C-alpha positions as a printed NumPy array, in Angstrom:
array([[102.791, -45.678,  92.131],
       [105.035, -43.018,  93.397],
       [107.313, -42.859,  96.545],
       [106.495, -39.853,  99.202],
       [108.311, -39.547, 102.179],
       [108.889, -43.385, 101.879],
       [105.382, -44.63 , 101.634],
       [103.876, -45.338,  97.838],
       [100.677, -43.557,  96.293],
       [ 98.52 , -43.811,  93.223],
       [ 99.073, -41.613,  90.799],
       [ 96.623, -42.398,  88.342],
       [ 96.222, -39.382,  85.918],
       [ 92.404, -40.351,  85.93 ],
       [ 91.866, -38.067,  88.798],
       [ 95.441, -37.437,  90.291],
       [ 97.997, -35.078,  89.041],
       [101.44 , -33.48 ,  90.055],
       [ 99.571, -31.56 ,  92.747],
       [ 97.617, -34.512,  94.664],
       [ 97.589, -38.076,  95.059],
       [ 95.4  , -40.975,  95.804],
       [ 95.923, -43.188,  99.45 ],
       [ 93.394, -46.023,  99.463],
       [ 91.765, -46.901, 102.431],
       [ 94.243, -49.968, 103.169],
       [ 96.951, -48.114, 103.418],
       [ 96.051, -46.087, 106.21 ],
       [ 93.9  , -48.696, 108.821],
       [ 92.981, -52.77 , 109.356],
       [ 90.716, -53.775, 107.052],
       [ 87.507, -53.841, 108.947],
       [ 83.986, -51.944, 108.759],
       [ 84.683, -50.228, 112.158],
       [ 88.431, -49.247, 110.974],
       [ 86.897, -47.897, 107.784],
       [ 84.261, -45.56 , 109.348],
       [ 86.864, -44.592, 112.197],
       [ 89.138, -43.418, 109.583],
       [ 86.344, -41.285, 107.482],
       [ 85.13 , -40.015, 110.564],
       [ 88.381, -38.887, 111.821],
       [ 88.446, -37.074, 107.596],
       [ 84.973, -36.125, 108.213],
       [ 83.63 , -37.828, 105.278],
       [ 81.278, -40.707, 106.811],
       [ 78.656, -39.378, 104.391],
       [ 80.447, -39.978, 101.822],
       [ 81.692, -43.34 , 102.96 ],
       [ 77.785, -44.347, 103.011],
       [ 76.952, -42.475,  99.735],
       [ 79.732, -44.969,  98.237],
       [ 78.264, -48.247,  99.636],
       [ 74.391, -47.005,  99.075],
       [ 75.742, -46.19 ,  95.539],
       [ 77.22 , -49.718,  95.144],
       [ 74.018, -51.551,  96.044],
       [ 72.017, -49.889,  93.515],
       [ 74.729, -50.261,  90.908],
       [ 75.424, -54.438,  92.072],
       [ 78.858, -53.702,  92.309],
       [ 80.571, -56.218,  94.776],
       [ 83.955, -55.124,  93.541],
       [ 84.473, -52.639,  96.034],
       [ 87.613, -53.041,  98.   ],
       [ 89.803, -51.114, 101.103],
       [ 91.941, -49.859,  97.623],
       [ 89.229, -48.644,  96.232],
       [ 88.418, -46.288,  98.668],
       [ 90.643, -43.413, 100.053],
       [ 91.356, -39.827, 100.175],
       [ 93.135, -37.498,  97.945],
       [ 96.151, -35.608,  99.428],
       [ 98.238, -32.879,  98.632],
       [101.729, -33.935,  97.467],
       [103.836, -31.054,  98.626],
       [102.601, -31.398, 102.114],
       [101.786, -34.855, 102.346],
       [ 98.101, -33.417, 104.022],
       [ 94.816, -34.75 , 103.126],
       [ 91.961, -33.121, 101.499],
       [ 89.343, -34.428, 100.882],
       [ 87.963, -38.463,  99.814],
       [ 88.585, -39.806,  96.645],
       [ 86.247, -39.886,  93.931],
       [ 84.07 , -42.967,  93.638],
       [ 85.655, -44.828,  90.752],
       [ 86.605, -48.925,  89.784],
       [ 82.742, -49.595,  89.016],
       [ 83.71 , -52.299,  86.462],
       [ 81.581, -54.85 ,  88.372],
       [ 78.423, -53.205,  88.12 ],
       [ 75.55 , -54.85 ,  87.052],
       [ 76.963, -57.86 ,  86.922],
       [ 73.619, -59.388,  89.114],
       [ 75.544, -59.989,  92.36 ],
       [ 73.717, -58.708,  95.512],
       [ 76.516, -59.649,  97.482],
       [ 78.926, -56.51 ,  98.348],
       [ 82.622, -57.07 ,  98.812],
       [ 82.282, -58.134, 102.673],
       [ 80.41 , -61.06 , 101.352],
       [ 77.256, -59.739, 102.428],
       [ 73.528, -58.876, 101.266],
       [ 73.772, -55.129,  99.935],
       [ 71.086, -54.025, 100.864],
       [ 71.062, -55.771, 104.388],
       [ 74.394, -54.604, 105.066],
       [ 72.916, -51.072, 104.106],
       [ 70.547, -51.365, 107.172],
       [ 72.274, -53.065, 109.745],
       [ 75.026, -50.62 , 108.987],
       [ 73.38 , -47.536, 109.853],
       [ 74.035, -46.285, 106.235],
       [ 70.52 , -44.909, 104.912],
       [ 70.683, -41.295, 106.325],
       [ 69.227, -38.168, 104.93 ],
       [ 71.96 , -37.663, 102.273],
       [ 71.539, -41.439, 100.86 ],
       [ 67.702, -41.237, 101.131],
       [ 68.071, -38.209,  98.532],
       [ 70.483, -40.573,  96.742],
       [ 67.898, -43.305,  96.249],
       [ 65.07 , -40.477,  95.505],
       [ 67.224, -39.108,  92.608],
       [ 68.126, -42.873,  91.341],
       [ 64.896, -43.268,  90.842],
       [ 63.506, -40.471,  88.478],
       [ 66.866, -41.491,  86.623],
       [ 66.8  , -42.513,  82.917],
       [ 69.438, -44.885,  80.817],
       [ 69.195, -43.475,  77.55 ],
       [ 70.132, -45.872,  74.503],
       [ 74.257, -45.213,  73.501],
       [ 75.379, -46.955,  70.795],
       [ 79.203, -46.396,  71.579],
       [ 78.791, -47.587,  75.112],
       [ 77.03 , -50.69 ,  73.623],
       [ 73.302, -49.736,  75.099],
       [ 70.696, -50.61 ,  72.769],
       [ 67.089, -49.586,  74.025],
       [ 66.486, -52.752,  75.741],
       [ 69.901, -52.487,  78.025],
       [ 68.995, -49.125,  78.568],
       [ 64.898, -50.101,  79.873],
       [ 66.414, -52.946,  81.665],
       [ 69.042, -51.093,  83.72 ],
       [ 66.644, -48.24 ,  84.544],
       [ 64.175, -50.684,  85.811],
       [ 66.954, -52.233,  87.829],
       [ 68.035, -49.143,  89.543],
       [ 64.837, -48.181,  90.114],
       [ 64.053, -51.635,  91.79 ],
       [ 67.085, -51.521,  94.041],
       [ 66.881, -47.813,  94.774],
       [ 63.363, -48.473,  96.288],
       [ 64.541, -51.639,  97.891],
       [ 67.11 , -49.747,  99.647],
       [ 64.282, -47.118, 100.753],
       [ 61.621, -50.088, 101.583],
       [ 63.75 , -53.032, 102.344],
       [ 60.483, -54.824, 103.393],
       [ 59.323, -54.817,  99.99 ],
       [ 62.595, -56.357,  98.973],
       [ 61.809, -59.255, 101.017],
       [ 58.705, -59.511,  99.544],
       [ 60.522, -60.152,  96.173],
       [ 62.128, -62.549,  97.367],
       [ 59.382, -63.977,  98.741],
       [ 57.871, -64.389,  95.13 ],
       [ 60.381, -65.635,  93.524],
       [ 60.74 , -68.847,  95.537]])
């Protein structure tokens, strides 16, 4: 963290550098749904607000938090510029269909208003996605035919939530 003007920012050198910094989400509204689409709104970035939670559900990643999302901002003037990359995926895959409000992902999704043109292309392109077998990431060809299968799944569950609730419906 680094001190501007009084206030503290990232300055991870993963996607920061002397030029611009990171402010997450927390620091700049209450941590509530409403707050955080008020404040990407008012950035004109709700797209890419949804994009993030759409992405999320696919991925099972309930590790998102209000300091993992943010915008970058120039350091000289202290002015944002644009959001902050999607990053702290750690969680993924990790079988938890509850996102970090506690919620269904996929529910939250929809009663959200999330699933808009730019996220149905999201889920479209998830799902003529490949994993590919990568020895140095630890992906033998079974991890990689079980994770495309899951994206797949949850990328069309996301599209056709009904079907998703048929699913469930089986496995009881």
């Amino acid at each position: 963290l680094v001190n501007i003007q009084d206030k503290q920012y990232c300055c991870s050198g993963a996607f920061t550098n002397e030029d611009y910094g990171f402010k997450s989400a927390a620091a700049f509204t209450a941590k509530t749904i409403d707050n955080l689409f008020s404040l990407y709104a008012a950035f004109e970035a709700s797209d890419r607000l949804r994009d993030i939670f759409v992405f999320d559900a696919i991925v099972l990643n309930p590790s998102r938090s209000f300091n993992d999302l943010g915008f970058m901002f120039n350091t000289a003037s202290g002015c944002v510029s644009e959001p902050a990359p999607i990053f702290d995926n750690g969680d993924a895959f990790n079988e938890n269909r509850l996102n970090f409000f506690g919620e269904d992902a996929i529910e939250f999704i929809h009663d959200n208003g999330m699933l808009c043109e730019n996220q149905i292309k999201l889920c479209e392109r998830v799902k003529s996605f490949d994993f590919k077998p990568n020895s140095q990431a630890g992906v033998g060809s079974q991890r990689a035919e079980y994770l495309t299968e899951l994206i797949h799944k949850r990328a069309d569950s996301i599209l056709n939530p009904k079907k998703e609730e048929d699913a469930d419906t089986e496995r009881i």
